Amino acid sequence: MVLVPHRPGQFQVLGEVNDAASKILTEEACQFLSILHGSFEGTRRDLLYQRVLKQKRWDAGERPDFLPETKDIREDGRWRGAAPGPGLANRRVEITGPTDRKMVVNALNSKVYAYMADFEDSLTPTWNNVVQGQINLFDAVRRQIDFTLGEKEYKLRTDRTLPTLICRTRGWHLNEEHFLVDGAPISGALFDFGLYFFHNAKELIARGLGPYFYIPKLESHLEARLWNDVYNVAQDFIGIPRGTIRGTVLIETITAVFEMDEIIYELRDHIGGLNCGRWDYIFTFIKIFRNRPDFILPDRIDVNMTVPFMDAYVKLLISTCHRRGVHAMGGMAALIPIKNDEEANAKAMANVKADKLREVLAGHDGTWVAHPGLASLAEEIFNTYMPTANQTFRRPPLAQVTRDDLLNPNVSGNITLDGVKKNIQVCLVYMEAWIRGIGCSPINFLMEDAATAEVSRSQLWQWVRHGASTVEGTRLDKQFVLGLLDEQLASLTSSAAADNKFELTAGYLRKEITGEDYCGFLPELLYNEITTKKSA
Ligand SMILES: CC(=O)SCCNC(=O)CCNC(=O)[C@H](O)C(C)(C)COP(=O)(O)OP(=O)(O)OC[C@H]1O[C@@H](n2cnc3c(N)ncnc32)[C@H](O)[C@@H]1OP(=O)(O)O
Ligand SMILES: O=CC(=O)O
Ligand SMILES: [Mg+2]
């Protein structure tokens, strides 16, 4: 298809541009961003509006389903997705992490096969974080990122091939308010994609790799079509062949799971596979059915990968991917190594191991780890049970997963007082750090990021909204939950630094957990707290 890119618009950079940032925010790169904005902003807005309309349908009692209008695409067994790009055939262990300079070096030095450099769930999108992240990736691609921090030298290793870099951009819903085109903020997704692609695509190709992306929080195949159009315009613009980019789509919304074939189909020349983004998936399960009393889930800890609706999702994702010849990537166990407590650490590692074992046996072609200390454990399991580079050639019959399986709200477990308190603690601690620019934190020996915190926030909202009771017999009304919040707030502030943001955070959280206000996404809720714009 011929796509006509928009003319360059008038752009304005409202964030600070220091010397280092000026090598990223060049006139040419900014013009490219303005073209992307002009070409795709209208469609993005329309698609975001479609999300609002769909939510009204779920609120009215309708349930998502496979689409009748795309039945032919699903039933046609002949078409396939693109072959893996160079450096992507073997992705058995991928480390993920925010694009902080130190973590970029540590991730690339880990013994893994790919590194997902994250502008999304694990990064607070402050202007400084997103621009510095681009600088770090620019330098990493060129192998010029070595630096010293205090006493410690951070140097890229030269004794083995470094993991393949994959950039995860923000999702379609977020704006980048520090970059305007014709007076309007650009989409965060296009900002992250555009800068990484513009500066690095040709350099990566010259190094035998390619411009690779993770696509988060997609809600429909039409949103995948938009990415495909972006990819085509971008490739045409810099003069590389269409079909060079690879985008791995996170299936992490309940509506996307019903359109997996269609998503692969829309992106078939660029698809890098699908990934089970388990945390956002649980979050959207709660979110889209939040107004329904028959969809109340027990404590977060009970909503694991073996519960019926999660098991159905994994099975359908793997069989869909393999039928189309593309990778079915696994996801993230939130456990991380525990220092100074051998017994607790052994337990955590055994849990991670069980999770990875379940993934490889289910048919996943690779998995994620949140910490370098988990890389060898995951690799060993995949080496043992997946001796080939991947197992996309395993073409089991399409899993017989039904709509009822995917939407089964039966999860055994209880709502407990402890579960309520843990959710409040996670929200307060995570959101407070997020406002200070830290998008991923260890809390109670678990990795907490925007997706895991969303589960905690949404559960609290849902429980209060429907007046759920704990197994101990306490009714979770507003007053009671606000009382718990105040208790935790007092305890956290008493031991926090003087300039902590706990009071501010609690102000947001109070409204969000009383079953009234419900913001679609935490980063949207808190974004005003992190903007540092000069006036336009
Ligand atoms: C739901 C999803 O979307 S999952 C994907 C998004 N989430 C993520 O990517 C999680 C990434 N992980 C992290 O951010 C971190 O592991 C945390 C915040 C959970 C824990 O970090 P820390 O408290 O620093 O852990 P710890 O002290 O054990 O780290 C030891 C070293 O490993 C490094 N490290 C830890 N995790 C990572 C990582 N994911 N990538 C690179 N380096 C890492 C630390 O920077 C530290 O390095 P240093 O010795 O040079 O200072
Ligand atoms: O992005 C991953 C998830 O689990 O959410
Ligand atoms: Mg996610």
XYZ file of C-alpha atoms and ligand atoms in Angstrom:
593
model
C 0.000 0.000 0.000
C 1.209 3.515 -0.763
C 1.174 5.640 2.342
C 1.513 9.359 1.945
C 3.324 10.858 4.908
C 2.140 14.172 6.221
C 4.182 17.314 5.631
C 6.546 18.206 8.512
C 4.695 20.220 11.168
C 5.879 23.050 13.394
C 7.519 21.390 16.352
C 8.353 22.857 19.735
C 10.501 21.207 22.378
C 9.256 22.217 25.821
C 11.711 20.108 27.804
C 15.292 21.054 28.567
C 17.800 20.189 25.833
C 21.342 20.026 27.131
C 24.426 19.214 25.036
C 23.939 15.465 25.337
C 20.258 15.721 24.413
C 21.011 17.858 21.370
C 22.601 14.894 19.627
C 19.224 13.127 19.852
C 16.853 16.056 19.349
C 18.394 17.169 16.078
C 16.405 19.264 13.607
C 16.113 16.257 11.257
C 14.978 13.853 13.980
C 12.408 16.359 15.244
C 11.100 16.875 11.712
C 10.728 13.120 11.386
C 8.736 13.081 14.626
C 6.530 15.843 13.297
C 5.850 13.837 10.131
C 4.895 10.786 12.174
C 2.604 12.910 14.299
C 0.936 14.550 11.297
C 0.484 11.215 9.546
C -0.901 9.196 12.427
C -2.295 11.363 15.201
C -5.826 11.421 13.766
C -5.988 7.621 13.605
C -4.496 7.287 17.073
C -7.189 9.578 18.489
C -9.936 7.620 16.702
C -8.594 4.346 18.056
C -8.395 5.709 21.586
C -12.022 6.755 21.254
C -12.877 3.204 20.169
C -11.461 2.041 23.503
C -13.885 4.335 25.337
C -16.826 3.034 23.327
C -15.842 -0.558 24.015
C -15.657 0.059 27.754
C -19.243 1.333 27.627
C -20.240 -2.001 26.090
C -18.476 -4.005 28.804
C -20.085 -1.783 31.449
C -23.467 -2.552 29.898
C -22.865 -6.284 30.379
C -21.460 -7.311 26.995
C -18.361 -9.521 26.963
C -15.493 -9.432 24.447
C -15.583 -12.096 21.748
C -13.799 -13.241 18.608
C -14.762 -10.875 15.786
C -17.175 -12.173 13.136
C -15.788 -9.787 10.493
C -12.265 -11.289 10.666
C -13.265 -14.958 10.806
C -11.636 -15.601 7.402
C -8.244 -14.433 8.641
C -8.484 -16.693 11.677
C -9.660 -19.700 9.744
C -7.237 -19.416 6.830
C -4.387 -21.687 7.895
C -2.159 -20.778 4.936
C -0.659 -17.428 5.815
C 2.423 -16.988 8.050
C 4.158 -14.176 9.882
C 7.619 -12.897 8.949
C 10.739 -14.961 9.640
C 12.742 -13.771 12.673
C 15.043 -10.828 12.006
C 18.822 -11.340 12.300
C 19.664 -11.916 15.982
C 16.112 -12.881 16.901
C 15.861 -16.583 16.054
C 17.078 -17.629 19.486
C 15.457 -15.518 22.203
C 15.355 -18.080 24.979
C 16.168 -15.583 27.721
C 15.480 -11.863 27.478
C 16.368 -9.456 30.254
C 14.179 -6.393 30.657
C 14.779 -3.134 32.433
C 14.538 0.640 32.310
C 16.889 2.578 30.051
C 18.965 3.997 32.876
C 22.647 4.113 31.747
C 23.958 1.743 34.395
C 21.184 -0.758 33.787
C 21.682 -0.658 30.024
C 25.325 -1.690 30.504
C 24.428 -4.333 33.095
C 21.675 -5.755 30.897
C 23.906 -5.947 27.836
C 26.594 -7.655 29.905
C 24.152 -10.284 31.192
C 24.315 -13.745 29.702
C 21.002 -13.480 27.887
C 19.966 -13.526 24.237
C 18.045 -10.278 24.009
C 17.582 -7.157 26.095
C 14.279 -5.341 26.149
C 15.192 -1.725 26.853
C 12.096 -0.339 28.464
C 10.432 3.045 28.025
C 7.233 1.545 29.383
C 6.141 -0.389 32.502
C 9.478 0.010 34.295
C 10.263 3.630 33.372
C 8.736 6.829 34.716
C 8.468 8.926 31.548
C 10.020 12.108 32.913
C 11.543 14.195 30.147
C 14.968 13.497 31.525
C 14.365 9.729 31.676
C 13.052 9.437 28.134
C 15.702 11.648 26.560
C 18.552 10.187 28.611
C 17.221 6.721 27.743
C 17.510 7.564 24.044
C 21.055 8.848 24.573
C 21.949 5.624 26.381
C 20.565 3.438 23.624
C 22.257 5.564 20.924
C 25.562 5.011 22.727
C 24.865 1.339 23.406
C 24.120 0.614 19.748
C 27.491 2.149 18.861
C 29.242 0.351 21.744
C 30.309 3.686 23.207
C 28.547 3.622 26.513
C 31.354 2.857 28.987
C 31.418 5.177 31.992
C 32.401 5.367 35.628
C 29.968 5.807 38.498
C 31.669 6.524 41.809
C 34.296 3.808 42.136
C 32.691 1.434 39.674
C 33.498 1.177 35.983
C 30.666 0.209 33.667
C 32.156 -1.301 30.520
C 30.538 -3.365 27.795
C 32.079 -6.791 27.608
C 33.909 -7.735 24.456
C 34.372 -11.473 25.042
C 31.007 -12.567 23.659
C 28.194 -11.431 21.421
C 25.992 -8.969 23.242
C 22.251 -9.618 23.503
C 20.056 -8.292 20.723
C 18.541 -4.948 21.603
C 14.760 -4.564 21.499
C 13.194 -1.237 22.396
C 9.823 -1.124 24.165
C 8.093 2.187 23.523
C 5.206 3.655 25.433
C 1.679 2.559 24.469
C -0.799 4.452 22.277
C -2.587 6.049 25.234
C 0.197 8.273 26.596
C 1.239 11.695 25.353
C 4.686 13.218 25.443
C 3.769 16.668 26.685
C 7.266 18.107 26.245
C 7.176 17.818 22.464
C 4.458 19.631 20.531
C 3.649 19.456 16.857
C 1.470 22.282 15.569
C 0.640 23.037 19.195
C -0.438 19.505 20.213
C 1.531 16.957 22.224
C 2.977 14.052 20.269
C 2.111 10.487 21.230
C 4.648 9.007 23.666
C 4.763 5.873 21.505
C 5.715 7.820 18.368
C 8.243 9.904 20.270
C 10.038 6.808 21.620
C 9.765 4.861 18.388
C 10.703 7.792 16.162
C 13.875 8.781 17.973
C 15.157 5.225 18.432
C 14.377 4.304 14.838
C 15.666 7.509 13.240
C 19.044 7.364 14.953
C 19.709 3.656 15.155
C 18.008 1.719 12.366
C 20.804 2.008 9.818
C 23.533 1.560 12.400
C 21.889 -1.633 13.668
C 21.493 -2.987 10.161
C 25.173 -2.258 9.455
C 25.997 -4.313 12.538
C 24.015 -7.292 11.230
C 20.941 -6.688 13.383
C 17.897 -4.469 12.895
C 15.484 -1.995 14.454
C 13.447 -4.142 16.826
C 10.572 -3.150 19.053
C 8.186 -4.431 21.668
C 4.660 -3.085 21.270
C 2.819 -2.774 24.611
C -0.830 -2.537 25.640
C -2.337 -3.034 22.212
C -6.095 -3.405 22.428
C -7.095 -4.379 18.868
C -5.865 -5.422 15.435
C -6.670 -1.934 14.162
C -4.107 -0.594 16.624
C -1.658 -3.130 15.154
C -2.498 -1.837 11.681
C -1.571 1.637 12.855
C 1.851 0.381 13.973
C 2.312 -1.372 10.656
C 1.583 1.879 8.814
C 4.007 3.730 11.077
C 6.669 1.123 10.313
C 6.139 1.447 6.570
C 6.290 5.236 6.541
C 9.370 5.177 8.766
C 11.202 2.613 6.631
C 10.352 4.495 3.426
C 11.478 7.753 5.001
C 15.007 6.622 5.802
C 15.237 4.395 2.733
C 15.400 0.883 4.145
C 13.264 -1.962 2.812
C 9.798 -2.461 4.209
C 9.831 -5.605 6.328
C 13.110 -4.742 8.067
C 11.560 -3.789 11.407
C 10.389 -6.478 13.800
C 7.723 -5.701 16.386
C 6.900 -8.209 19.104
C 3.414 -7.564 20.393
C 2.614 -7.929 24.063
C -0.745 -9.581 24.398
C -1.617 -7.957 27.670
C -5.192 -6.824 27.278
C -8.329 -8.933 27.284
C -9.549 -7.477 24.035
C -6.272 -8.257 22.215
C -6.415 -11.931 23.164
C -9.500 -12.252 20.961
C -7.618 -10.730 18.006
C -4.222 -12.444 18.092
C -4.423 -13.895 14.592
C -5.590 -10.564 13.262
C -2.768 -8.715 15.048
C -0.164 -11.033 13.546
C -1.871 -10.671 10.180
C -1.835 -6.867 10.232
C 1.838 -6.884 11.138
C 2.694 -9.991 9.128
C 5.699 -8.431 7.361
C 7.060 -7.048 10.618
C 5.878 -9.406 13.319
C 8.497 -10.564 15.795
C 6.083 -12.749 17.761
C 3.671 -12.327 20.636
C 4.485 -12.130 24.317
C 2.408 -12.998 27.376
C 2.394 -9.714 29.288
C 0.821 -11.415 32.246
C 0.639 -8.476 34.674
C -1.128 -6.041 32.416
C -3.333 -8.905 31.296
C -4.509 -9.464 34.875
C -4.848 -5.703 35.277
C -7.144 -5.389 32.246
C -9.168 -8.401 33.333
C -9.997 -6.456 36.477
C -10.222 -3.110 34.721
C -12.660 -3.889 31.966
C -15.002 -5.830 34.240
C -14.537 -3.567 37.225
C -18.183 -2.616 37.369
C -19.350 -6.245 37.509
C -19.722 -8.006 40.854
C -19.283 -11.423 39.197
C -15.688 -10.634 38.206
C -14.208 -9.983 41.650
C -10.850 -11.712 42.066
C -9.161 -12.866 45.299
C -5.794 -11.594 46.609
C -3.219 -10.727 43.973
C -1.022 -13.614 45.066
C -3.756 -16.097 44.120
C -4.114 -14.806 40.562
C -1.207 -16.768 39.128
C -0.414 -18.362 35.799
C -2.241 -21.598 36.596
C -5.683 -20.110 37.226
C -8.130 -21.051 34.474
C -8.322 -17.746 32.610
C -4.517 -17.321 32.577
C -3.925 -20.911 31.520
C -6.375 -20.495 28.623
C -4.619 -17.296 27.495
C -1.185 -18.921 27.461
C -2.401 -21.966 25.536
C -4.177 -19.926 22.902
C -1.259 -17.529 22.490
C 1.275 -20.303 21.954
C -0.810 -22.282 19.523
C -1.744 -19.130 17.574
C 1.905 -18.069 17.282
C 3.165 -21.471 16.241
C 0.449 -21.893 13.659
C 1.745 -18.671 12.112
C 5.416 -19.595 12.540
C 6.291 -16.815 14.989
C 7.739 -16.726 18.493
C 5.499 -17.127 21.527
C 7.429 -15.389 24.282
C 6.795 -15.988 27.957
C 6.661 -13.341 30.636
C 7.857 -12.120 33.942
C 7.838 -13.803 37.323
C 7.941 -10.895 39.758
C 10.383 -12.643 42.108
C 13.926 -11.309 42.262
C 17.006 -12.534 44.153
C 16.836 -11.948 47.904
C 20.101 -10.866 49.477
C 21.136 -11.897 52.996
C 18.484 -14.591 53.468
C 19.516 -17.862 51.906
C 16.362 -19.721 52.752
C 14.036 -17.054 51.394
C 16.213 -16.715 48.314
C 16.143 -20.466 47.644
C 12.359 -20.392 47.864
C 12.123 -17.437 45.475
C 14.499 -19.091 42.998
C 12.531 -22.346 43.150
C 9.401 -20.376 42.272
C 11.068 -18.681 39.326
C 12.369 -22.044 38.164
C 8.902 -23.581 38.331
C 7.533 -20.661 36.367
C 10.147 -21.019 33.607
C 9.689 -24.770 33.490
C 5.961 -24.375 33.040
C 6.608 -21.888 30.237
C 9.036 -24.023 28.254
C 6.880 -27.124 28.608
C 3.807 -25.190 27.513
C 5.669 -24.363 24.295
C 7.033 -20.856 24.809
C 10.075 -19.989 22.680
C 11.712 -17.839 25.290
C 11.119 -15.987 28.509
C 11.799 -12.797 30.444
C 13.933 -12.191 33.497
C 13.791 -9.031 35.607
C 17.273 -9.305 37.070
C 20.719 -10.522 35.836
C 20.779 -12.960 38.764
C 17.970 -14.957 37.155
C 19.500 -15.335 33.696
C 21.402 -18.599 34.151
C 18.518 -20.277 35.932
C 16.150 -19.491 33.059
C 18.727 -20.437 30.444
C 19.395 -23.835 32.010
C 15.739 -24.717 31.933
C 15.273 -23.621 28.346
C 18.481 -25.392 27.280
C 17.271 -28.608 28.862
C 13.760 -28.577 27.499
C 14.262 -26.607 24.297
C 17.517 -27.749 22.695
C 16.647 -26.018 19.406
C 16.856 -22.245 18.889
C 13.099 -22.017 19.363
C 10.128 -24.320 19.113
C 8.012 -22.403 16.616
C 8.121 -25.493 14.410
C 5.990 -27.317 16.969
C 2.591 -26.940 15.379
C 0.090 -28.461 17.739
C -3.532 -28.323 16.679
C -5.007 -24.927 17.518
C -5.808 -24.950 21.231
C -9.484 -25.499 21.812
C -9.846 -22.418 23.962
C -13.255 -20.809 24.130
C -14.467 -17.355 24.988
C -15.780 -18.740 28.288
C -12.323 -20.143 29.112
C -10.711 -16.757 28.451
C -13.298 -14.926 30.536
C -13.660 -17.419 33.351
C -13.722 -15.363 36.563
C -13.418 -18.389 38.862
C -10.146 -18.158 40.734
C -9.752 -20.033 43.950
C -8.467 -18.055 46.886
C -9.673 -15.421 49.289
C -9.575 -11.719 49.814
C -7.608 -11.366 53.022
C -6.755 -8.444 55.258
C -3.133 -9.110 54.480
C -3.857 -8.969 50.729
C -5.634 -5.618 51.158
C -2.747 -4.181 53.178
C -0.164 -5.434 50.696
C -2.032 -3.826 47.811
C -2.146 -0.498 49.665
C 1.537 -0.731 50.498
C 2.510 -1.551 46.901
C 0.470 1.378 45.583
C 1.888 3.889 48.064
C 5.507 2.787 47.758
C 5.470 2.280 43.998
C 3.601 5.471 43.140
C 5.735 7.587 45.471
C 8.921 6.344 43.810
C 7.346 6.758 40.358
C 6.684 10.440 41.056
C 10.355 10.763 41.990
C 11.292 9.313 38.591
C 11.831 5.663 39.559
C 9.548 3.401 37.544
C 10.535 0.007 38.943
C 11.114 -0.829 42.597
C 11.764 -3.893 44.710
C 8.943 -4.114 47.289
C 8.731 -7.095 49.656
C 11.296 -8.872 47.454
C 9.129 -8.545 44.375
C 9.753 -6.502 41.279
C 6.992 -3.907 41.135
C 6.391 -1.858 38.020
C 3.481 0.021 36.459
C 1.731 -3.221 35.468
C 1.977 -4.980 38.831
C 0.983 -1.808 40.684
C -2.046 -1.454 38.390
C -3.236 -4.858 39.589
C -2.988 -3.703 43.212
C -4.725 -0.386 42.549
C -7.539 -1.942 40.513
C -8.185 -4.694 43.037
C -8.615 -2.146 45.803
C -10.983 -0.121 43.646
C -13.022 -3.186 42.760
C -13.236 -4.549 46.277
C -14.403 -1.243 47.704
C -16.777 -0.559 44.850
C -18.562 -3.862 45.401
C -18.291 -3.858 49.187
C -16.374 -7.148 49.209
C -15.551 -8.767 52.556
C -12.299 -10.342 53.610
C -12.125 -13.964 54.705
C -11.734 -12.624 58.243
C -15.199 -11.072 57.902
C -14.296 -7.395 57.475
C -16.320 -5.447 54.955
C -14.098 -3.369 52.701
C -15.997 -0.126 52.770
C -14.437 3.237 52.022
C -13.910 4.231 55.596
C -12.147 1.028 56.514
C -9.793 1.044 53.529
C -9.000 4.727 53.940
C -8.178 4.001 57.583
C -5.707 1.319 56.509
C -4.208 3.711 54.000
C -3.717 6.367 56.662
C -2.058 3.855 58.977
C 0.425 2.859 56.294
C 0.981 6.440 55.282
C 1.930 7.359 58.838
C 4.304 4.446 59.081
C 5.958 5.124 55.703
C 6.377 8.859 56.233
C 7.868 8.341 59.696
C 10.891 6.606 58.194
C 11.130 8.402 54.837
C 13.380 11.241 53.685
C 12.111 14.738 54.443
C 11.326 15.469 50.799
C 9.274 12.281 50.298
C 6.115 12.350 48.206
C 3.945 10.044 50.301
C 1.307 12.657 51.224
C 1.005 13.671 47.602
C 0.740 10.021 46.540
C -1.901 9.282 49.165
C -3.962 12.188 47.814
C -4.155 10.450 44.446
C -4.628 7.002 45.893
C -7.499 7.952 48.200
C -9.624 8.972 45.230
C -8.606 5.916 43.236
C -9.482 3.313 45.823
C -12.792 4.587 47.034
C -14.584 3.003 44.103
C -15.371 6.369 42.490
C -12.645 7.907 40.294
C -10.892 5.356 38.139
C -8.137 6.559 35.880
C -7.413 4.277 32.905
C -3.676 4.103 33.619
C -1.473 5.077 36.572
C 1.047 6.985 34.420
C -1.816 9.121 33.105
C -3.053 9.743 36.624
C 0.341 10.918 37.858
C 1.772 12.489 34.701
C 1.231 16.114 35.766
C 3.495 15.499 38.748
C 6.466 14.751 36.477
C 6.138 17.313 33.722
C 8.806 19.966 33.636
C 7.639 22.017 30.673
C 8.733 25.474 29.679
C 5.642 27.338 28.507
C 4.820 26.870 24.819
C 5.396 -6.307 33.954
C 6.558 -5.976 33.109
O 6.457 -5.158 32.248
S 8.046 -6.712 33.427
C 9.221 -5.696 32.571
C 9.423 -4.410 33.238
N 10.092 -4.562 34.498
C 11.435 -4.724 34.530
O 12.055 -4.682 33.506
C 12.109 -4.961 35.840
C 13.571 -4.630 35.757
N 14.220 -4.853 37.010
C 14.618 -3.864 37.817
O 14.362 -2.706 37.531
C 15.419 -4.221 39.030
O 15.819 -5.552 38.981
C 14.697 -4.017 40.381
C 14.274 -2.561 40.531
C 13.463 -4.890 40.466
C 15.658 -4.394 41.494
O 16.797 -3.623 41.306
P 17.925 -3.477 42.437
O 17.274 -3.202 43.734
O 18.939 -2.505 41.932
O 18.515 -4.933 42.481
P 19.938 -5.366 42.966
O 20.457 -4.457 44.025
O 19.852 -6.801 43.311
O 20.822 -5.200 41.665
C 22.140 -5.693 41.570
C 22.753 -5.164 40.314
O 22.010 -5.680 39.195
C 21.567 -4.604 38.381
N 20.256 -4.946 37.840
C 19.151 -5.353 38.517
N 18.143 -5.566 37.653
C 18.628 -5.313 36.413
C 18.040 -5.357 35.124
N 16.777 -5.724 34.943
N 18.816 -4.999 34.079
C 20.107 -4.624 34.270
N 20.694 -4.565 35.463
C 19.963 -4.898 36.530
C 21.485 -3.430 39.308
O 21.528 -2.229 38.550
C 22.683 -3.647 40.185
O 23.829 -3.215 39.475
P 25.149 -2.632 40.196
O 25.712 -3.763 41.017
O 26.025 -2.232 39.072
O 24.732 -1.477 41.042
O 4.624 -6.032 30.255
C 4.466 -7.067 30.828
C 3.398 -7.315 31.726
O 3.376 -8.397 32.331
O 2.560 -6.413 31.859
Mg 2.912 -4.680 30.577
